[in-house]
Tab-separated table of C-alpha atoms in Angstrom:
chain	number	residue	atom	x	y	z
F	1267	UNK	CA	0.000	0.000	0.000
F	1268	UNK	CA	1.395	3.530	-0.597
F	1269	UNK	CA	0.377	6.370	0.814
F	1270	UNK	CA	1.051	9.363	-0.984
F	1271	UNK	CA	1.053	12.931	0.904
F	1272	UNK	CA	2.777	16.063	0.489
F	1273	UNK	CA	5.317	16.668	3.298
F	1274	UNK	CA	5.075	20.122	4.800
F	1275	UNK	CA	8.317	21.218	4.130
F	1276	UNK	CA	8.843	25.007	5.198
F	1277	UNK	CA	8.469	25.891	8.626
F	1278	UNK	CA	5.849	27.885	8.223
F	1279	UNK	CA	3.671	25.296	6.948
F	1280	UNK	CA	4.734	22.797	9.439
F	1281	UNK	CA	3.396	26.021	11.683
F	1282	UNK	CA	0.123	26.141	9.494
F	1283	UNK	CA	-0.548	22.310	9.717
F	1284	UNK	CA	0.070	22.209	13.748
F	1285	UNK	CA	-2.373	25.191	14.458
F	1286	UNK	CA	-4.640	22.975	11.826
F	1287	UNK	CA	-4.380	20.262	14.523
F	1288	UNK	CA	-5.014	22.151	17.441
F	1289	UNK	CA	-7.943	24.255	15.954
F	1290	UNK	CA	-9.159	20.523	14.624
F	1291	UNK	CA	-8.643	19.088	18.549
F	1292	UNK	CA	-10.442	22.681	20.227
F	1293	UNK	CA	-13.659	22.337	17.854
F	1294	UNK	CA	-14.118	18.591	18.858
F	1295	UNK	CA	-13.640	19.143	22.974
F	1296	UNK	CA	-16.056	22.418	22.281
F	1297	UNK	CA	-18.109	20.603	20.593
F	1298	UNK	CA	-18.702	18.025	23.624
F	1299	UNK	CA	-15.529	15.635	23.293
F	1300	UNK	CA	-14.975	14.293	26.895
F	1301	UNK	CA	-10.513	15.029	27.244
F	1302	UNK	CA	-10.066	11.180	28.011
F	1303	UNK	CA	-11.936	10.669	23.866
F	1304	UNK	CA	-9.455	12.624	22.459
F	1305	UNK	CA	-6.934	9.831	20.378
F	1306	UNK	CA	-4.433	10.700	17.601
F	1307	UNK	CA	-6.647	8.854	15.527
F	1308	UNK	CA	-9.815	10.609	16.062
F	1309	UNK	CA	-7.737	13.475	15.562
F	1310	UNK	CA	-5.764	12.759	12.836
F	1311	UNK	CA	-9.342	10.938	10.923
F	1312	UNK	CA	-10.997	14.690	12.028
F	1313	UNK	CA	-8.730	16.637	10.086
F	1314	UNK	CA	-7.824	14.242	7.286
F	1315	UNK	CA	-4.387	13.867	7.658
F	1316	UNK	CA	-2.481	10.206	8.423
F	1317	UNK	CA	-1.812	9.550	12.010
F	1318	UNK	CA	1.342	9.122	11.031
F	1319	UNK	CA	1.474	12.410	9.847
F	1320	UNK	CA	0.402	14.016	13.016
F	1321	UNK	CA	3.325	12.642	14.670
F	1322	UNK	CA	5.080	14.639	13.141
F	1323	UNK	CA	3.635	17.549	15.002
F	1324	UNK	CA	2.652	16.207	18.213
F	1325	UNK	CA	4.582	13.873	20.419
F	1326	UNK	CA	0.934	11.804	21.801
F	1327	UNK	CA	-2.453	13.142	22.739
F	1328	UNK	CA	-1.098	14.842	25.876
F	1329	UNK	CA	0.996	17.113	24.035
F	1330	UNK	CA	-2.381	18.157	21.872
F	1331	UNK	CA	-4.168	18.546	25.122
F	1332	UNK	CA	-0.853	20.515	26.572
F	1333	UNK	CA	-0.693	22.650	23.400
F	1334	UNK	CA	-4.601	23.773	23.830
F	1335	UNK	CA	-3.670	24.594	27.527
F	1336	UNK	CA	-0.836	26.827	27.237
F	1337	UNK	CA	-3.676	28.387	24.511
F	1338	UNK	CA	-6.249	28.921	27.160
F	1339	UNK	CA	-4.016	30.256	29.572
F	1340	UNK	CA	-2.183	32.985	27.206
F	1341	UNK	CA	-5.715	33.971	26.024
F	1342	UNK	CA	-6.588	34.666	29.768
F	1343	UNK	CA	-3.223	36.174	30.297
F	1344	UNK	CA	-3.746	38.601	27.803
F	1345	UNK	CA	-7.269	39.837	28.460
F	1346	UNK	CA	-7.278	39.779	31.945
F	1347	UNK	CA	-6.137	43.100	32.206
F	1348	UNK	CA	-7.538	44.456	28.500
F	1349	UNK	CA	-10.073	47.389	29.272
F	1350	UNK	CA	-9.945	46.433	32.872
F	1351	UNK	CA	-10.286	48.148	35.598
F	1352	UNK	CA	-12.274	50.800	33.180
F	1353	UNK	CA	-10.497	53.539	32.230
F	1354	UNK	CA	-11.320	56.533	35.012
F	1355	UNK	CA	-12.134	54.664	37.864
F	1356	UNK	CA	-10.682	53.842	41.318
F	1357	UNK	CA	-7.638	51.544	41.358
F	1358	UNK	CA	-9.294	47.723	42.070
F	1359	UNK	CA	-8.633	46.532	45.695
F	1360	UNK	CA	-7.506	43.356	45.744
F	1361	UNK	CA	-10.800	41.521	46.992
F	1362	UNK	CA	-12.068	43.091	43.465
F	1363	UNK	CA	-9.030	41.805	41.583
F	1364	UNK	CA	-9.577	38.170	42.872
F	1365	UNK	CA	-13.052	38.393	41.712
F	1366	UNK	CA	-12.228	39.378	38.537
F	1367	UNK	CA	-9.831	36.972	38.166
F	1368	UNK	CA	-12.894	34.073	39.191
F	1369	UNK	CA	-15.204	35.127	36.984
F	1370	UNK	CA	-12.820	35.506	33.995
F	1371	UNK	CA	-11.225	32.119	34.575
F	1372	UNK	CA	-14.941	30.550	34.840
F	1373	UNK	CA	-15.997	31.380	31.419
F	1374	UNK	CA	-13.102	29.667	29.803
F	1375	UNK	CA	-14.417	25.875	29.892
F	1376	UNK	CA	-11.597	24.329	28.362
F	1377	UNK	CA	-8.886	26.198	30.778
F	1378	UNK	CA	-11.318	24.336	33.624
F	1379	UNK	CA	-11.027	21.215	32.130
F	1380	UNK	CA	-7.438	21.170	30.877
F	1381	UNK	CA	-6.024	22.768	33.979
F	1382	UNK	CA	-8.042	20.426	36.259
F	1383	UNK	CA	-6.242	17.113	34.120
F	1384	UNK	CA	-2.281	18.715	33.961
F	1385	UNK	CA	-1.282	16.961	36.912
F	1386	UNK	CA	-3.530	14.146	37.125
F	1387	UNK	CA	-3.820	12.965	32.842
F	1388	UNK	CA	-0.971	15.217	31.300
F	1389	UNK	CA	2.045	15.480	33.327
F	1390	UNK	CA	1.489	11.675	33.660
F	1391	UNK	CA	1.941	11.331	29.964
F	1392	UNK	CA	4.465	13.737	28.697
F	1393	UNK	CA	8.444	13.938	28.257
F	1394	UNK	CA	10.785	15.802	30.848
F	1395	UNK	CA	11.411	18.056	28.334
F	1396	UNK	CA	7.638	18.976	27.392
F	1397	UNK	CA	6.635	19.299	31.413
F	1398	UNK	CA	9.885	21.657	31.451
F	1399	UNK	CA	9.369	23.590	28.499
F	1400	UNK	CA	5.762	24.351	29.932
F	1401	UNK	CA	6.496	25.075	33.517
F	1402	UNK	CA	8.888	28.054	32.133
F	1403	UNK	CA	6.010	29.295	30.232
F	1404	UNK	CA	3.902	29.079	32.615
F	1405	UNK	CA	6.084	31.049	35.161
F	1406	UNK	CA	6.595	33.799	32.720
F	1407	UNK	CA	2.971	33.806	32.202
F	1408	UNK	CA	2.238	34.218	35.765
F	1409	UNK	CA	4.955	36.424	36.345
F	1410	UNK	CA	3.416	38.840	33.641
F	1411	UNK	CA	0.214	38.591	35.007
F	1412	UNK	CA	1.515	39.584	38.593
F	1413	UNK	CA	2.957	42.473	37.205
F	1414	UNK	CA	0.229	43.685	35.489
F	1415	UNK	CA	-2.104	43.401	38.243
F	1416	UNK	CA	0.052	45.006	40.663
F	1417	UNK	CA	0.132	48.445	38.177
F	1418	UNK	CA	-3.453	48.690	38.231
F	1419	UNK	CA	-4.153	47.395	41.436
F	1420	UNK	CA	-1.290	48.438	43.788
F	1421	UNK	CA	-3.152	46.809	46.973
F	1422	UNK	CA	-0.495	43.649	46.697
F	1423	UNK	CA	2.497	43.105	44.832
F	1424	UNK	CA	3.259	41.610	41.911
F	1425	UNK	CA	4.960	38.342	43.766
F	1426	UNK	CA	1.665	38.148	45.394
F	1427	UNK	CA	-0.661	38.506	42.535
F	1428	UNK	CA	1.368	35.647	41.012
F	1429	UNK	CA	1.150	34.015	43.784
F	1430	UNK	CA	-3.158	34.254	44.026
F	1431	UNK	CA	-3.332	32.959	40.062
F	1432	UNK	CA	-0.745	29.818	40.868
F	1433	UNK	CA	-2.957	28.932	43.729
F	1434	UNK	CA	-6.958	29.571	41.699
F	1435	UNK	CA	-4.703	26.934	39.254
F	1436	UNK	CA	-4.728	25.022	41.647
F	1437	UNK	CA	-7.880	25.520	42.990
F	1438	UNK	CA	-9.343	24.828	39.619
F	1439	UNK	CA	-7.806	21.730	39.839
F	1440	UNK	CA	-9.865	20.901	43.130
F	1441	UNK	CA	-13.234	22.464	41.879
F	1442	UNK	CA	-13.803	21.879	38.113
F	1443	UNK	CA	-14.470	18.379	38.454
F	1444	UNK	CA	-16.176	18.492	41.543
F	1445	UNK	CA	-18.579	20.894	39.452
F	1446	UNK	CA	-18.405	18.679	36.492
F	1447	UNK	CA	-18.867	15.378	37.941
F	1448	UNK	CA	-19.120	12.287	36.076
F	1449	UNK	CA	-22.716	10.562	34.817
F	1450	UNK	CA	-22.953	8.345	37.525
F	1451	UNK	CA	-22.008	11.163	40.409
F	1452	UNK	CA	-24.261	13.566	38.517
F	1453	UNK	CA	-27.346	11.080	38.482
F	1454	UNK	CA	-26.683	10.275	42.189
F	1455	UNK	CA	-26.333	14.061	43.028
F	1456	UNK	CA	-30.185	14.662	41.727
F	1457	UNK	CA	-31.163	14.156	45.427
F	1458	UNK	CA	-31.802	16.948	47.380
F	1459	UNK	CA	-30.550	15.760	50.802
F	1460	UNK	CA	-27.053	16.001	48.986
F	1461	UNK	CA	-27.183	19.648	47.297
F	1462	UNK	CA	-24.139	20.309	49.236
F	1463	UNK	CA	-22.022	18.112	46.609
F	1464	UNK	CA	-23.747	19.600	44.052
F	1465	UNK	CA	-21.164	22.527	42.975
F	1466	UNK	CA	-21.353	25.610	41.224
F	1467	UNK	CA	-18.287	26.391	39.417
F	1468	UNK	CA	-17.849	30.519	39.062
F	1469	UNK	CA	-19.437	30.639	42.752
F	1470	UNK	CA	-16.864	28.185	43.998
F	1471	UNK	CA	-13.974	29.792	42.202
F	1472	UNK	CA	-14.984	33.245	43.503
F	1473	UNK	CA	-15.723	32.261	47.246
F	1474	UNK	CA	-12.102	30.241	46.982
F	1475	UNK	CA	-10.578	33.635	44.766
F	1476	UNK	CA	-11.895	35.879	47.914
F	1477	UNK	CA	-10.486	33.999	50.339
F	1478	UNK	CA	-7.142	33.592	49.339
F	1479	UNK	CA	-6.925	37.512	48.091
F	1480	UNK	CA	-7.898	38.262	51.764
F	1481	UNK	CA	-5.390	36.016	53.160
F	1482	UNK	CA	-2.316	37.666	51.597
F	1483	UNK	CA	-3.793	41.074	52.221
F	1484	UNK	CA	-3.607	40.537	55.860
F	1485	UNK	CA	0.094	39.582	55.715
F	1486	UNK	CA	2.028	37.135	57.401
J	1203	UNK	CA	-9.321	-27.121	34.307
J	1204	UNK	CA	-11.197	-27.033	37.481
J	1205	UNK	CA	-11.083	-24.635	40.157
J	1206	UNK	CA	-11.731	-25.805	43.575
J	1207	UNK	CA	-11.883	-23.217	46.321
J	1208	UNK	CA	-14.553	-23.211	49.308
J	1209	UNK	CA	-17.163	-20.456	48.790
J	1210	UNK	CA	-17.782	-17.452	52.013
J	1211	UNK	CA	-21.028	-18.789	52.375
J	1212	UNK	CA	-21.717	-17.124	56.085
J	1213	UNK	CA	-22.102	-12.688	56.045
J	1214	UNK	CA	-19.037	-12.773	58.539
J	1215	UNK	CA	-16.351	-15.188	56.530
J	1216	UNK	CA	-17.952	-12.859	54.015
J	1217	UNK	CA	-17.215	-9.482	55.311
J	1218	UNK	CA	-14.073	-11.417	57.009
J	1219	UNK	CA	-12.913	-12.003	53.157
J	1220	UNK	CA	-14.178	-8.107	52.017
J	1221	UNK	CA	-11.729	-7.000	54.641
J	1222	UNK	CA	-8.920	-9.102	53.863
J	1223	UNK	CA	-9.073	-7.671	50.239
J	1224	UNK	CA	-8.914	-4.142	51.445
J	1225	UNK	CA	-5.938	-5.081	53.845
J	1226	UNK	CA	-4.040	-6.501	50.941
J	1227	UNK	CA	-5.168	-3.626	49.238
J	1228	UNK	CA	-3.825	-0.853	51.451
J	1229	UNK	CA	-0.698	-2.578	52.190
J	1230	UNK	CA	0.276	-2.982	48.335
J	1231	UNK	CA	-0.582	0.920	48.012
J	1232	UNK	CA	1.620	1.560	51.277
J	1233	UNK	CA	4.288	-0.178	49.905
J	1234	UNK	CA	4.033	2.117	47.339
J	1235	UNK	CA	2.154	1.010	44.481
J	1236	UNK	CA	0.599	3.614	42.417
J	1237	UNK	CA	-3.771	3.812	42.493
J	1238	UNK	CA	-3.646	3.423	38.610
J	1239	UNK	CA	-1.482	0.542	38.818
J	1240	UNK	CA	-4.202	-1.728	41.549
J	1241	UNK	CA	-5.704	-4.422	39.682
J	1242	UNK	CA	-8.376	-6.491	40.571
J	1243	UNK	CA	-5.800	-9.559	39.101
J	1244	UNK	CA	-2.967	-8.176	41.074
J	1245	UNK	CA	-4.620	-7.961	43.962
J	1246	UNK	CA	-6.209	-11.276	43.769
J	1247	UNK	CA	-2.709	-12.815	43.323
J	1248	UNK	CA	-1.510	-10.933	46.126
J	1249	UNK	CA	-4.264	-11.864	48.628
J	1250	UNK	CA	-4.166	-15.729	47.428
J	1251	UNK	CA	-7.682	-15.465	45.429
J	1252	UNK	CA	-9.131	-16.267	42.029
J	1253	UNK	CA	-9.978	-13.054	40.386
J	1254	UNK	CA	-13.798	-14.702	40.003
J	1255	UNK	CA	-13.264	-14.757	43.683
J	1256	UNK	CA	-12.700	-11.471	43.845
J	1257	UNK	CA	-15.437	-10.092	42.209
J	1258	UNK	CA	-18.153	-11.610	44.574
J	1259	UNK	CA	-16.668	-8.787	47.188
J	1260	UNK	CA	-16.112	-5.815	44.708
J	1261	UNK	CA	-17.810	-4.983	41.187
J	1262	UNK	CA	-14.080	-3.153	40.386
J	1263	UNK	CA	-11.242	-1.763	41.023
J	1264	UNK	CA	-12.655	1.301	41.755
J	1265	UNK	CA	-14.977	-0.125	44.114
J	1266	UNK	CA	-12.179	-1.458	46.240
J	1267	UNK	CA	-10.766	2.309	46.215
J	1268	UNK	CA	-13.658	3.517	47.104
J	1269	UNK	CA	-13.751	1.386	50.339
J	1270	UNK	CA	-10.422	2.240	50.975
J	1271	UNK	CA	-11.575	5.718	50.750
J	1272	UNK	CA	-13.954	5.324	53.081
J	1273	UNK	CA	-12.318	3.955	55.449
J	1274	UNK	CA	-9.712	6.465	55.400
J	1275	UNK	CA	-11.989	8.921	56.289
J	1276	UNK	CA	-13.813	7.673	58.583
J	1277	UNK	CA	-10.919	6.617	60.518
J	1278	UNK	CA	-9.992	10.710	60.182
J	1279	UNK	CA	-13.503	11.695	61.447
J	1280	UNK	CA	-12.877	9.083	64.647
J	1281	UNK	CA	-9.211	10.731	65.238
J	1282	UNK	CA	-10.082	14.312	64.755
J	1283	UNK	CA	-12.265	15.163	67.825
J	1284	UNK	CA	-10.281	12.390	70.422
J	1285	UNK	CA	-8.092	13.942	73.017
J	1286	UNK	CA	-8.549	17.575	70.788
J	1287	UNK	CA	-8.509	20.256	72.045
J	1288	UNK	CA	-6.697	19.099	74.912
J	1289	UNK	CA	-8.514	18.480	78.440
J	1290	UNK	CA	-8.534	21.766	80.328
J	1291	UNK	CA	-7.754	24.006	77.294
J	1292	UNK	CA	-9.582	27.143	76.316
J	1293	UNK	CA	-12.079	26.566	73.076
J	1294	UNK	CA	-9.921	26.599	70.339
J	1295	UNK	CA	-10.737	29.649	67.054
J	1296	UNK	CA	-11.254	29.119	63.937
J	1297	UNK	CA	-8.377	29.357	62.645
J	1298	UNK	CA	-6.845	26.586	65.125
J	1299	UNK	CA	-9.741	24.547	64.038
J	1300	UNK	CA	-8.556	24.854	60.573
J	1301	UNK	CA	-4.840	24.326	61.348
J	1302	UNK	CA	-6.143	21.317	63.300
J	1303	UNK	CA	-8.128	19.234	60.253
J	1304	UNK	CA	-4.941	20.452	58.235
J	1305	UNK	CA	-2.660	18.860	60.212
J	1306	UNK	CA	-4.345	15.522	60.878
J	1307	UNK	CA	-5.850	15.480	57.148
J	1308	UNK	CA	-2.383	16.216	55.654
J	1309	UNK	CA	-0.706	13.405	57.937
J	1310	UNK	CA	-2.703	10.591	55.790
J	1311	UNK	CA	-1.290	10.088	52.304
J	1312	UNK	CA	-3.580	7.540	51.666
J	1313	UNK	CA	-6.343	9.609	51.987
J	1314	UNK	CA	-4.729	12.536	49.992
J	1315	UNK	CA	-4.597	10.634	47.218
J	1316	UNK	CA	-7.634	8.769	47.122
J	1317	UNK	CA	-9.595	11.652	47.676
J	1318	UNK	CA	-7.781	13.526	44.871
J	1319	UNK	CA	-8.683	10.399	42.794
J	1320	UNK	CA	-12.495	10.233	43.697
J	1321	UNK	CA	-13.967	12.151	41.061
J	1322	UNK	CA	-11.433	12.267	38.406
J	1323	UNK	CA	-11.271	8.250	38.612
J	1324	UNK	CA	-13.284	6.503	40.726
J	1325	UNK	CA	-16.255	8.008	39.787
J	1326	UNK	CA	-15.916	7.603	36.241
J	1327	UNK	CA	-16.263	3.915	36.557
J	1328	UNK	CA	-18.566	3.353	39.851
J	1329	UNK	CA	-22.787	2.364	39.514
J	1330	UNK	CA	-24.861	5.073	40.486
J	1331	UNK	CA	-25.756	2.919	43.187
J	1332	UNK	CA	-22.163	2.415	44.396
J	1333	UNK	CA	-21.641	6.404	43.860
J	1334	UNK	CA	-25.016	7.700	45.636
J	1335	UNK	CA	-24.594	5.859	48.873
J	1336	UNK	CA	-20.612	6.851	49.000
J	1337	UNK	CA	-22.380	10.019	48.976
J	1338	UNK	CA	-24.708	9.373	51.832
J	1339	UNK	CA	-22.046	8.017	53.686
J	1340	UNK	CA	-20.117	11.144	53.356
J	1341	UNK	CA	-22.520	13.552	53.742
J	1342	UNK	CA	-23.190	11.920	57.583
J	1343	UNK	CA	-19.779	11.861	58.440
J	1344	UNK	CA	-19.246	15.393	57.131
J	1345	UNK	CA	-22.624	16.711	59.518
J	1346	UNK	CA	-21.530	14.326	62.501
J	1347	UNK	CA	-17.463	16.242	62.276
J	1348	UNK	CA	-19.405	19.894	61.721
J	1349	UNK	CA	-21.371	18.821	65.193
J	1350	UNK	CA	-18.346	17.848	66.838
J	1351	UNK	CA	-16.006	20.757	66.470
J	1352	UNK	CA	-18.781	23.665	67.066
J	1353	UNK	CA	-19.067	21.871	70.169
J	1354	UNK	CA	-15.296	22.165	71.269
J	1355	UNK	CA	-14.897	25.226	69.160
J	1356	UNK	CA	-17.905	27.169	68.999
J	1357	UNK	CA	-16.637	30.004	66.655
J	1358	UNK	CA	-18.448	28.479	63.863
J	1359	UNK	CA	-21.864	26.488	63.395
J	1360	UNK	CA	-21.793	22.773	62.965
J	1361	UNK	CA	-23.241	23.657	59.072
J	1362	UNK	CA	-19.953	26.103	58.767
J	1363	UNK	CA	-17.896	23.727	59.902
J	1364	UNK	CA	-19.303	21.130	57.343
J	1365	UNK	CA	-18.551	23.731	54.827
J	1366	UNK	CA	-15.214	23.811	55.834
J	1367	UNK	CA	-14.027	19.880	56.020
J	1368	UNK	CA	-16.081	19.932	52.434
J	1369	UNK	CA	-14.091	22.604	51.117
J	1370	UNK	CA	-10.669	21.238	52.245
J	1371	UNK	CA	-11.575	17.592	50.818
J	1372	UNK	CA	-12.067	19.960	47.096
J	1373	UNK	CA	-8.825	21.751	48.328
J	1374	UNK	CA	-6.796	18.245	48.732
J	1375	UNK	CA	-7.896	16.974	45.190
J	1376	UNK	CA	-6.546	20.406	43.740
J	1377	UNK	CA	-3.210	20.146	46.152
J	1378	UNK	CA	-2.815	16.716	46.323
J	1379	UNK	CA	-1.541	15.923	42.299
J	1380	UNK	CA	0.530	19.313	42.482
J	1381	UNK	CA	2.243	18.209	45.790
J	1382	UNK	CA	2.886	14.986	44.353
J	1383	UNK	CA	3.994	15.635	40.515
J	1384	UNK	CA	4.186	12.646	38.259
J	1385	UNK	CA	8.414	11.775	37.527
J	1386	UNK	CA	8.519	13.834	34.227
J	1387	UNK	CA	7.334	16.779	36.281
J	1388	UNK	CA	8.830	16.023	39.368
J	1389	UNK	CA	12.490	16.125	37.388
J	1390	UNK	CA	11.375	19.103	35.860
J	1391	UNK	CA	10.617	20.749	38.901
J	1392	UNK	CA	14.416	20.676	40.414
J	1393	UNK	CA	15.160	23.388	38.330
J	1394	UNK	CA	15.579	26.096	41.035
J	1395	UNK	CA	14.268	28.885	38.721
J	1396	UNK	CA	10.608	26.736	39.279
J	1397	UNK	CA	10.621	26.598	43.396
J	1398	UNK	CA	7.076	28.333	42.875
J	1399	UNK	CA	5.959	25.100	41.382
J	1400	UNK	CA	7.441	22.888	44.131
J	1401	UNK	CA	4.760	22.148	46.643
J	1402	UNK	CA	4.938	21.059	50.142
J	1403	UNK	CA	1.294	19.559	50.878
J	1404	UNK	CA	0.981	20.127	54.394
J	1405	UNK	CA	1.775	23.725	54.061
J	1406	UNK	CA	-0.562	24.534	50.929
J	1407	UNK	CA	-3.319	22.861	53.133
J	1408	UNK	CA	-2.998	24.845	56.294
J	1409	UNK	CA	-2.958	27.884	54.332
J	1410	UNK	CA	-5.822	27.353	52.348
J	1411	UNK	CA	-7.726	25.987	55.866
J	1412	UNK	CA	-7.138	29.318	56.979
J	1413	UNK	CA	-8.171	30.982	54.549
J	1414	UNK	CA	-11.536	29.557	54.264
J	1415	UNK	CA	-11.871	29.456	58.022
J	1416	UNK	CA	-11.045	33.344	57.919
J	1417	UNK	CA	-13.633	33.773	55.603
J	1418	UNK	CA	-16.384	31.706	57.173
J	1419	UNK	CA	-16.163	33.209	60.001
J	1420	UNK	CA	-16.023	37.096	58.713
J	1421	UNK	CA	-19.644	36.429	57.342
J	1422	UNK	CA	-21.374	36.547	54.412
């Protein structure tokens, strides 16, 4: 049997057919996916290309699913403080900046989901070098976001607003699939003596947000 | 081939045999084996049992966690009110409360990692049955620990205090995976640059304790 393809040859298609991918993997976890589904070959079949093929771009599944998360995040990273606070009013205090920071990491579904699997599905999966190549990004990311934060809202510093958004990671690690439980959980949680396991996701990630924001503004 | 082995016909060499399985169980995961690694066919081998055996006591391997679980926690719920606060003491605050269930939560790995495991594996693959009367279960011990400590410590209501062990069992499945990094990560993390990412478990769950004890008892 031959297969006959046209390598991408230039590193800017190589570019081209890896964002291909990745816009191929986000439409199929938006579109209801569960992250566990996702397979090289479901990818691959998705956007017509051989599986062998996508290896070419992507090292396993993990590295997709790694790839979409460094995505999310630098999409937060760089909204989180575009147009906000609005221009002409009072600097935030930092109760305001952690709920802010909730309520914009709640509406990004696939940060919930992705974050709440790195250390549990990804990091499981991945080479040193991948884990280390993302941890640096992800410092830099949080270190820019620190920094930003601490300009406009100069009620902690920047070590501390990096600090906050490290620990709602983690926190979204603890919540999302408590809020997201699986069919079995869900069905089970129906019952109204046990509302309290029943979460809500952008309440939980607020109350959690406050709470920590307080805690560092108090000090040591 | 034939099989001979004598059936558990009585409910006590039953239960006798239920327990026995969870012993071997516990003891292989002491020794260090990793929860994704328990099989139902290793741990038949190890406890001397067919695997048909086996499945008489437990539908899966998740079921057997899920005992474990249990037990784990219910063992914590028996620990944390004896001999605290000591005889004679003044009522402990809040936020000794909250270093308290930090302490003696963070103390059992076991626990820490089955509870980080409970809905991002076990409850994928438990019956609804299996899953709603875990959640009974829990939901009693959680009430009878909230009665307990706003007894000793009556800084907080028994429903706060509820709130609180709740809140640090969603706080251990966030911490637990970061405090415990898979290898890739783990070797990825002894760069010195990423300390941030470096967790110590015992510490990032007395800090978050107090910071949702803080808040729960500043008021709505």
């Amino acid at each position: 049997v031959t297969i006959s393809y046209r390598r991408a040859r230039k590193p800017e298609e190589k570019q081209e057919r890896a964002d291909r991918l990745l816009a191929t993997a986000r439409a199929m976890l938006t579109d209801g996916l569960a992250l566990q589904a996702l397979s090289l070959n479901g990818l691959a079949r998705e956007a017509g290309m051989a599986k062998s093929n996508v290896y070419r771009y992507f090292e396993s599944r993990e590295a997709v699913l790694l790839a979409l998360l460094t995505d999310e995040w630098v999409a937060w990273a760089d909204a989180v403080t575009t147009d906000w606070p609005p221009r002409g009013s009072a600097a935030p205090s930092p109760a305001a900046v952690a709920v802010h920071l909730a309520r914009t990491l709640a509406t990004r579904p696939l940060l919930g989901a992705l974050t709440a699997a790195l250390p549990t599905v990804l990091e499981q999966n991945l080479s040193n070098e991948t884990v280390r190549r993302f941890k640096i990004m992800a410092l830099d990311l949080l270190h820019h976001v620190g920094q930003q934060l601490a300009v406009v809202a100069p009620g902690l510093t920047p070590a501390q607003y990096t600090q906050l958004v490290f620990e709602l990671s983690m926190v979204i690690t603890g919540v999302y699939p408590h809020a997201h439980p699986a069919p079995a959980a869900s069905q089970a949680l129906e019952a109204p003596a046990l509302s309290l396991f029943r979460r809500d996701y952008a309440a939980d990630l607020e109350r959690f947000a406050c709470a920590l924001a307080a805690q560092l503004n108090a000090g040591p």
